[in-house]
PDB file of C-alpha atoms in Angstrom:
ATOM      1  CA  MET A 127       4.319 119.919  87.805  1.00  0.00           C
ATOM      2  CA  LYS A 128       1.203 118.277  88.847  1.00  0.00           C
ATOM      3  CA  GLY A 129      -0.543 118.091  85.788  1.00  0.00           C
ATOM      4  CA  LEU A 130       2.818 116.159  84.681  1.00  0.00           C
ATOM      5  CA  ARG A 131       2.251 114.034  87.425  1.00  0.00           C
ATOM      6  CA  ALA A 132      -1.104 113.342  86.675  1.00  0.00           C
ATOM      7  CA  ILE A 133      -0.064 112.604  83.304  1.00  0.00           C
ATOM      8  CA  ALA A 134       2.618 110.272  84.532  1.00  0.00           C
ATOM      9  CA  ALA A 135       0.147 108.363  86.939  1.00  0.00           C
ATOM     10  CA  ILE A 136      -2.302 108.044  84.163  1.00  0.00           C
ATOM     11  CA  VAL A 137      -0.004 106.236  82.258  1.00  0.00           C
ATOM     12  CA  ALA A 138       1.750 104.222  84.899  1.00  0.00           C
ATOM     13  CA  GLY A 139      -1.845 103.016  85.475  1.00  0.00           C
ATOM     14  CA  CYS A 140      -2.809 102.376  82.219  1.00  0.00           C
ATOM     15  CA  ALA A 141      -3.743  98.336  81.565  1.00  0.00           C
ATOM     16  CA  PRO A 142      -1.543  96.621  78.913  1.00  0.00           C
ATOM     17  CA  LEU A 143      -3.024  97.110  75.681  1.00  0.00           C
ATOM     18  CA  THR A 144      -2.568  94.303  73.063  1.00  0.00           C
ATOM     19  CA  LEU A 145      -3.282  95.427  69.486  1.00  0.00           C
ATOM     20  CA  ALA A 146      -4.310  92.728  66.868  1.00  0.00           C
ATOM     21  CA  LEU A 147      -2.572  93.849  63.403  1.00  0.00           C
ATOM     22  CA  VAL A 148      -5.356  93.438  60.716  1.00  0.00           C
ATOM     23  CA  PRO A 149      -3.744  92.974  56.600  1.00  0.00           C
ATOM     24  CA  GLN A 150      -5.146  94.550  54.184  1.00  0.00           C
ATOM     25  CA  ALA A 151      -7.835  92.485  52.275  1.00  0.00           C
ATOM     26  CA  VAL A 152      -5.222  90.932  49.332  1.00  0.00           C
ATOM     27  CA  LEU A 153      -7.755  91.377  46.257  1.00  0.00           C
ATOM     28  CA  ALA A 154      -9.200  88.569  44.863  1.00  0.00           C
ATOM     29  CA  GLY A 155      -9.107  88.203  40.150  1.00  0.00           C
ATOM     30  CA  ASN A 156      -9.170  85.974  37.509  1.00  0.00           C
ATOM     31  CA  SER A 157      -7.162  86.429  34.615  1.00  0.00           C
ATOM     32  CA  VAL A 158      -7.499  85.252  30.854  1.00  0.00           C
ATOM     33  CA  THR A 159      -5.089  83.287  28.610  1.00  0.00           C
ATOM     34  CA  ALA A 160      -4.995  84.551  24.863  1.00  0.00           C
ATOM     35  CA  THR A 161      -3.420  82.805  22.329  1.00  0.00           C
ATOM     36  CA  ILE A 162      -2.305  84.321  19.209  1.00  0.00           C
ATOM     37  CA  ASP A 163      -2.310  82.458  16.253  1.00  0.00           C
ATOM     38  CA  ILE A 164       0.316  83.091  13.476  1.00  0.00           C
ATOM     39  CA  ALA A 165      -0.907  83.443   9.742  1.00  0.00           C
ATOM     40  CA  VAL A 166       0.565  80.500   7.786  1.00  0.00           C
ATOM     41  CA  ARG A 167       1.730  81.707   3.971  1.00  0.00           C
ATOM     42  CA  SER A 168       0.583  78.518   1.902  1.00  0.00           C
ATOM     43  CA  VAL A 169       0.227  78.070  -2.416  1.00  0.00           C
ATOM     44  CA  THR A 170      -1.245  75.367  -4.089  1.00  0.00           C
ATOM     45  CA  VAL A 171      -0.171  74.064  -7.510  1.00  0.00           C
ATOM     46  CA  THR A 172      -2.205  72.058  -9.704  1.00  0.00           C
ATOM     47  CA  PRO A 173      -1.143  69.560 -11.398  1.00  0.00           C
ATOM     48  CA  SER A 174       1.593  68.263  -9.170  1.00  0.00           C
ATOM     49  CA  THR A 175       3.401  66.882 -12.152  1.00  0.00           C
ATOM     50  CA  ILE A 176       3.165  67.746 -16.063  1.00  0.00           C
ATOM     51  CA  THR A 177       5.173  66.484 -19.273  1.00  0.00           C
ATOM     52  CA  TYR A 178       6.984  68.922 -21.897  1.00  0.00           C
ATOM     53  CA  GLY A 179       5.562  68.329 -25.532  1.00  0.00           C
ATOM     54  CA  ASN A 180       4.944  70.667 -28.347  1.00  0.00           C
ATOM     55  CA  CYS A 181       8.699  70.900 -28.976  1.00  0.00           C
ATOM     56  CA  VAL A 182      10.478  72.326 -31.809  1.00  0.00           C
ATOM     57  CA  ASP A 183      14.209  72.729 -33.292  1.00  0.00           C
ATOM     58  CA  GLY A 184      16.409  75.724 -33.412  1.00  0.00           C
ATOM     59  CA  SER A 185      14.308  76.628 -36.709  1.00  0.00           C
ATOM     60  CA  GLY A 186      11.545  76.016 -35.278  1.00  0.00           C
ATOM     61  CA  GLN A 187      10.253  73.167 -36.913  1.00  0.00           C
ATOM     62  CA  SER A 188       8.466  70.470 -35.078  1.00  0.00           C
ATOM     63  CA  THR A 189      10.486  67.608 -33.111  1.00  0.00           C
ATOM     64  CA  ALA A 190       7.522  65.446 -32.212  1.00  0.00           C
ATOM     65  CA  THR A 191      10.017  62.877 -31.107  1.00  0.00           C
ATOM     66  CA  GLY A 192      10.855  64.996 -28.040  1.00  0.00           C
ATOM     67  CA  LEU A 193      13.653  67.752 -27.200  1.00  0.00           C
ATOM     68  CA  VAL A 194      16.673  68.123 -29.799  1.00  0.00           C
ATOM     69  CA  ALA A 195      19.698  69.630 -29.238  1.00  0.00           C
ATOM     70  CA  GLY A 196      19.242  73.601 -29.336  1.00  0.00           C
ATOM     71  CA  GLY A 197      15.484  72.998 -29.536  1.00  0.00           C
ATOM     72  CA  ALA A 198      13.018  73.770 -27.198  1.00  0.00           C
ATOM     73  CA  CYS A 199       9.588  72.789 -25.720  1.00  0.00           C
ATOM     74  CA  ASN A 200       6.276  73.622 -23.367  1.00  0.00           C
ATOM     75  CA  THR A 201       3.702  72.324 -21.400  1.00  0.00           C
ATOM     76  CA  GLY A 202       1.267  73.642 -24.176  1.00  0.00           C
ATOM     77  CA  ALA A 203      -2.180  73.160 -23.401  1.00  0.00           C
ATOM     78  CA  THR A 204      -1.565  71.473 -19.649  1.00  0.00           C
ATOM     79  CA  THR A 205      -1.386  74.229 -18.207  1.00  0.00           C
ATOM     80  CA  ILE A 206      -0.698  75.433 -14.250  1.00  0.00           C
ATOM     81  CA  THR A 207      -3.365  76.557 -11.971  1.00  0.00           C
ATOM     82  CA  ILE A 208      -1.711  78.620  -8.953  1.00  0.00           C
ATOM     83  CA  THR A 209      -3.781  79.558  -6.044  1.00  0.00           C
ATOM     84  CA  ASN A 210      -2.255  81.559  -3.350  1.00  0.00           C
ATOM     85  CA  GLY A 211      -3.576  81.095   0.538  1.00  0.00           C
ATOM     86  CA  PRO A 212      -5.159  82.877   3.282  1.00  0.00           C
ATOM     87  CA  VAL A 213      -2.358  85.815   3.400  1.00  0.00           C
ATOM     88  CA  GLY A 214      -1.874  88.464   0.803  1.00  0.00           C
ATOM     89  CA  GLY A 215       1.911  89.024  -0.841  1.00  0.00           C
ATOM     90  CA  THR A 216       3.557  87.983  -3.444  1.00  0.00           C
ATOM     91  CA  ILE A 217       4.431  84.361  -5.523  1.00  0.00           C
ATOM     92  CA  ASP A 218       8.010  83.322  -6.052  1.00  0.00           C
ATOM     93  CA  VAL A 219       9.086  80.652  -8.445  1.00  0.00           C
ATOM     94  CA  ASN A 220      12.316  79.533  -9.025  1.00  0.00           C
ATOM     95  CA  GLY A 221      13.847  76.278 -11.400  1.00  0.00           C
ATOM     96  CA  ALA A 222      16.015  73.585 -10.492  1.00  0.00           C
ATOM     97  CA  ASP A 223      18.768  71.106 -12.798  1.00  0.00           C
ATOM     98  CA  ALA A 224      17.065  68.943 -14.890  1.00  0.00           C
ATOM     99  CA  ILE A 225      18.184  65.458 -13.857  1.00  0.00           C
ATOM    100  CA  PRO A 226      18.586  62.608 -16.014  1.00  0.00           C
ATOM    101  CA  SER A 227      17.126  59.188 -14.777  1.00  0.00           C
ATOM    102  CA  ASP A 228      20.009  57.640 -14.580  1.00  0.00           C
ATOM    103  CA  ASN A 229      21.337  60.277 -12.025  1.00  0.00           C
ATOM    104  CA  GLY A 230      24.093  61.175 -13.996  1.00  0.00           C
ATOM    105  CA  THR A 231      25.336  64.478 -15.291  1.00  0.00           C
ATOM    106  CA  HIS A 232      22.909  67.362 -14.560  1.00  0.00           C
ATOM    107  CA  TRP A 233      21.656  70.147 -16.895  1.00  0.00           C
ATOM    108  CA  THR A 234      22.602  73.122 -14.908  1.00  0.00           C
ATOM    109  CA  LEU A 235      20.033  75.778 -15.074  1.00  0.00           C
ATOM    110  CA  CYS A 236      21.011  78.566 -16.698  1.00  0.00           C
ATOM    111  CA  GLY A 237      20.165  82.478 -17.480  1.00  0.00           C
ATOM    112  CA  GLY A 238      17.897  83.891 -14.870  1.00  0.00           C
ATOM    113  CA  ASN A 239      18.786  86.196 -12.155  1.00  0.00           C
ATOM    114  CA  GLY A 240      21.502  84.465  -9.965  1.00  0.00           C
ATOM    115  CA  ALA A 241      21.874  81.965 -12.295  1.00  0.00           C
ATOM    116  CA  PRO A 242      24.801  80.949 -14.199  1.00  0.00           C
ATOM    117  CA  ASN A 243      24.857  82.898 -17.750  1.00  0.00           C
ATOM    118  CA  CYS A 244      24.383  80.852 -20.703  1.00  0.00           C
ATOM    119  CA  THR A 245      27.444  79.731 -22.751  1.00  0.00           C
ATOM    120  CA  GLY A 246      26.155  78.504 -26.096  1.00  0.00           C
ATOM    121  CA  SER A 247      25.612  80.845 -28.916  1.00  0.00           C
ATOM    122  CA  SER A 248      24.159  84.097 -29.583  1.00  0.00           C
ATOM    123  CA  ASN A 249      20.491  84.773 -28.645  1.00  0.00           C
ATOM    124  CA  PRO A 250      18.720  85.086 -31.967  1.00  0.00           C
ATOM    125  CA  THR A 251      14.884  86.827 -31.769  1.00  0.00           C
ATOM    126  CA  GLN A 252      13.218  84.597 -33.856  1.00  0.00           C
ATOM    127  CA  PRO A 253      10.974  81.583 -32.158  1.00  0.00           C
ATOM    128  CA  PRO A 254      11.021  79.152 -30.115  1.00  0.00           C
ATOM    129  CA  TYR A 255      13.627  81.570 -28.418  1.00  0.00           C
ATOM    130  CA  PRO A 256      13.119  83.381 -25.163  1.00  0.00           C
ATOM    131  CA  ILE A 257      14.045  87.262 -25.366  1.00  0.00           C
ATOM    132  CA  PHE A 258      16.899  87.745 -22.776  1.00  0.00           C
ATOM    133  CA  ALA A 259      20.149  89.184 -22.100  1.00  0.00           C
ATOM    134  CA  GLY A 260      22.870  86.849 -22.868  1.00  0.00           C
ATOM    135  CA  ASN A 261      23.281  84.020 -24.913  1.00  0.00           C
ATOM    136  CA  LEU A 262      21.273  80.336 -25.510  1.00  0.00           C
ATOM    137  CA  PRO A 263      22.096  77.163 -22.995  1.00  0.00           C
ATOM    138  CA  GLY A 264      25.670  75.779 -23.730  1.00  0.00           C
ATOM    139  CA  PRO A 265      26.310  72.203 -23.585  1.00  0.00           C
ATOM    140  CA  ASN A 266      24.436  70.317 -20.341  1.00  0.00           C
ATOM    141  CA  GLN A 267      22.509  73.755 -19.759  1.00  0.00           C
ATOM    142  CA  PHE A 268      19.231  74.756 -20.098  1.00  0.00           C
ATOM    143  CA  ALA A 269      16.890  77.454 -20.012  1.00  0.00           C
ATOM    144  CA  GLU A 270      13.224  78.032 -18.330  1.00  0.00           C
ATOM    145  CA  GLU A 271      10.613  80.220 -18.141  1.00  0.00           C
ATOM    146  CA  THR A 272       6.905  80.492 -16.725  1.00  0.00           C
ATOM    147  CA  ASN A 273       4.426  82.180 -18.931  1.00  0.00           C
ATOM    148  CA  SER A 274       0.703  83.298 -19.414  1.00  0.00           C
ATOM    149  CA  THR A 275      -1.175  85.654 -22.176  1.00  0.00           C
ATOM    150  CA  ALA A 276      -3.694  86.347 -19.157  1.00  0.00           C
ATOM    151  CA  ALA A 277      -0.334  87.700 -17.190  1.00  0.00           C
ATOM    152  CA  ASN A 278       1.191  89.376 -20.145  1.00  0.00           C
ATOM    153  CA  GLY A 279       5.047  88.553 -18.884  1.00  0.00           C
ATOM    154  CA  GLY A 280       7.050  85.661 -17.442  1.00  0.00           C
ATOM    155  CA  THR A 281      10.232  84.867 -15.476  1.00  0.00           C
ATOM    156  CA  ILE A 282      13.006  83.125 -16.761  1.00  0.00           C
ATOM    157  CA  LEU A 283      14.339  80.531 -13.564  1.00  0.00           C
ATOM    158  CA  SER A 284      17.151  80.428 -11.573  1.00  0.00           C
ATOM    159  CA  GLY A 285      17.427  78.301  -8.319  1.00  0.00           C
ATOM    160  CA  THR A 286      16.667  81.597  -6.633  1.00  0.00           C
ATOM    161  CA  PRO A 287      13.146  82.238  -5.693  1.00  0.00           C
ATOM    162  CA  GLN A 288      12.078  85.513  -7.890  1.00  0.00           C
ATOM    163  CA  CYS A 289       8.740  87.602  -7.996  1.00  0.00           C
ATOM    164  CA  ASP A 290       6.643  84.764 -10.827  1.00  0.00           C
ATOM    165  CA  ARG A 291       5.422  87.750 -13.427  1.00  0.00           C
ATOM    166  CA  ALA A 292       3.357  85.108 -14.945  1.00  0.00           C
ATOM    167  CA  PHE A 293       1.344  85.426 -12.231  1.00  0.00           C
ATOM    168  CA  ALA A 294      -0.922  88.170 -12.805  1.00  0.00           C
ATOM    169  CA  ASN A 295      -1.672  90.834 -15.100  1.00  0.00           C
ATOM    170  CA  PRO A 296       0.170  93.619 -15.925  1.00  0.00           C
ATOM    171  CA  ALA A 297       3.014  91.190 -15.504  1.00  0.00           C
ATOM    172  CA  VAL A 298       3.174  91.358 -11.396  1.00  0.00           C
ATOM    173  CA  CYS A 299       3.469  88.695  -8.917  1.00  0.00           C
ATOM    174  CA  THR A 300       1.451  90.275  -6.298  1.00  0.00           C
ATOM    175  CA  ALA A 301      -1.634  88.264  -4.954  1.00  0.00           C
ATOM    176  CA  THR A 302      -4.461  88.754  -3.095  1.00  0.00           C
ATOM    177  CA  ALA A 303      -5.501  86.079  -0.384  1.00  0.00           C
ATOM    178  CA  GLY A 304      -7.181  83.277  -2.008  1.00  0.00           C
ATOM    179  CA  GLN A 305      -6.124  84.798  -6.050  1.00  0.00           C
ATOM    180  CA  VAL A 306      -6.030  81.620  -8.390  1.00  0.00           C
ATOM    181  CA  ALA A 307      -4.219  82.103 -11.323  1.00  0.00           C
ATOM    182  CA  THR A 308      -4.987  80.021 -14.314  1.00  0.00           C
ATOM    183  CA  GLY A 309      -3.395  79.606 -17.807  1.00  0.00           C
ATOM    184  CA  GLU A 310       0.731  79.195 -16.636  1.00  0.00           C
ATOM    185  CA  VAL A 311       2.856  77.700 -18.837  1.00  0.00           C
ATOM    186  CA  LEU A 312       6.613  76.233 -18.804  1.00  0.00           C
ATOM    187  CA  THR A 313       9.082  76.848 -21.704  1.00  0.00           C
ATOM    188  CA  LEU A 314      12.013  75.104 -22.229  1.00  0.00           C
ATOM    189  CA  TRP A 315      15.316  75.762 -24.312  1.00  0.00           C
ATOM    190  CA  GLY A 316      17.225  72.649 -24.130  1.00  0.00           C
ATOM    191  CA  PRO A 317      21.393  72.150 -23.842  1.00  0.00           C
ATOM    192  CA  GLN A 318      23.204  72.797 -27.476  1.00  0.00           C
ATOM    193  CA  SER A 319      24.580  69.142 -26.349  1.00  0.00           C
ATOM    194  CA  TRP A 320      24.274  66.786 -23.485  1.00  0.00           C
ATOM    195  CA  THR A 321      26.834  63.974 -22.339  1.00  0.00           C
ATOM    196  CA  ASP A 322      24.502  61.470 -20.300  1.00  0.00           C
ATOM    197  CA  PRO A 323      22.369  58.997 -22.529  1.00  0.00           C
ATOM    198  CA  SER A 324      19.000  58.857 -20.702  1.00  0.00           C
ATOM    199  CA  LEU A 325      16.112  59.440 -22.253  1.00  0.00           C
ATOM    200  CA  THR A 326      14.253  60.836 -19.347  1.00  0.00           C
ATOM    201  CA  PHE A 327      15.453  64.486 -17.577  1.00  0.00           C
ATOM    202  CA  THR A 328      13.353  65.854 -15.243  1.00  0.00           C
ATOM    203  CA  THR A 329      13.413  68.963 -13.601  1.00  0.00           C
ATOM    204  CA  VAL A 330      11.265  70.648 -10.386  1.00  0.00           C
ATOM    205  CA  VAL A 331       9.771  74.261 -10.374  1.00  0.00           C
ATOM    206  CA  THR A 332       8.633  75.346  -7.076  1.00  0.00           C
ATOM    207  CA  TRP A 333       5.805  78.257  -6.307  1.00  0.00           C
ATOM    208  CA  THR A 334       6.499  80.144  -2.976  1.00  0.00           C
ATOM    209  CA  ALA A 335       3.901  82.502  -1.167  1.00  0.00           C
ATOM    210  CA  ALA A 336       6.410  85.303   0.322  1.00  0.00           C
ATOM    211  CA  PRO A 337       5.804  89.207   1.979  1.00  0.00           C
TER     212      PRO A 337
END
């Protein structure tokens, strides 16, 4: 018991002890902000405007004055150059209605994938007609195609973007970064008949860089 009393005495006789709590040091550091650039797909088309010519009638005879009912035209020697941007992928193409200068009754694009069926006569096999399923354009309709001797193929257009098989040989639309396709032409098959009296119609063909 003496030992216990001695311990008690020591404890009782101790002076108060003040403890200073020193917090653990906060680790100091630096950071970096990282910017992520998203690759932008793009395509360049030249020239930006073009005129149909080299027109023929349904029997293939030249019509120097322009398109006639049931005839066809192409862009001839004025070829189109398509240049893919910095990202590889595919090149798609789509057409649109032909709009008269007085903004009257349009010609509806027909025959392509997703487009209305052409309602004209059965499609003959001789030039200048294309070889595609279905009939020729009917009243207030027209068909349009991309083509290229370099690609050995082409695409019947609709309003929906689809692979431009005139872009590269052998009839594919795969494009590497910066790839250039020269020599594309457009061919148009006109309506069986039309109602708007305008002497000029315009249509837009759009190329798109796609994954």
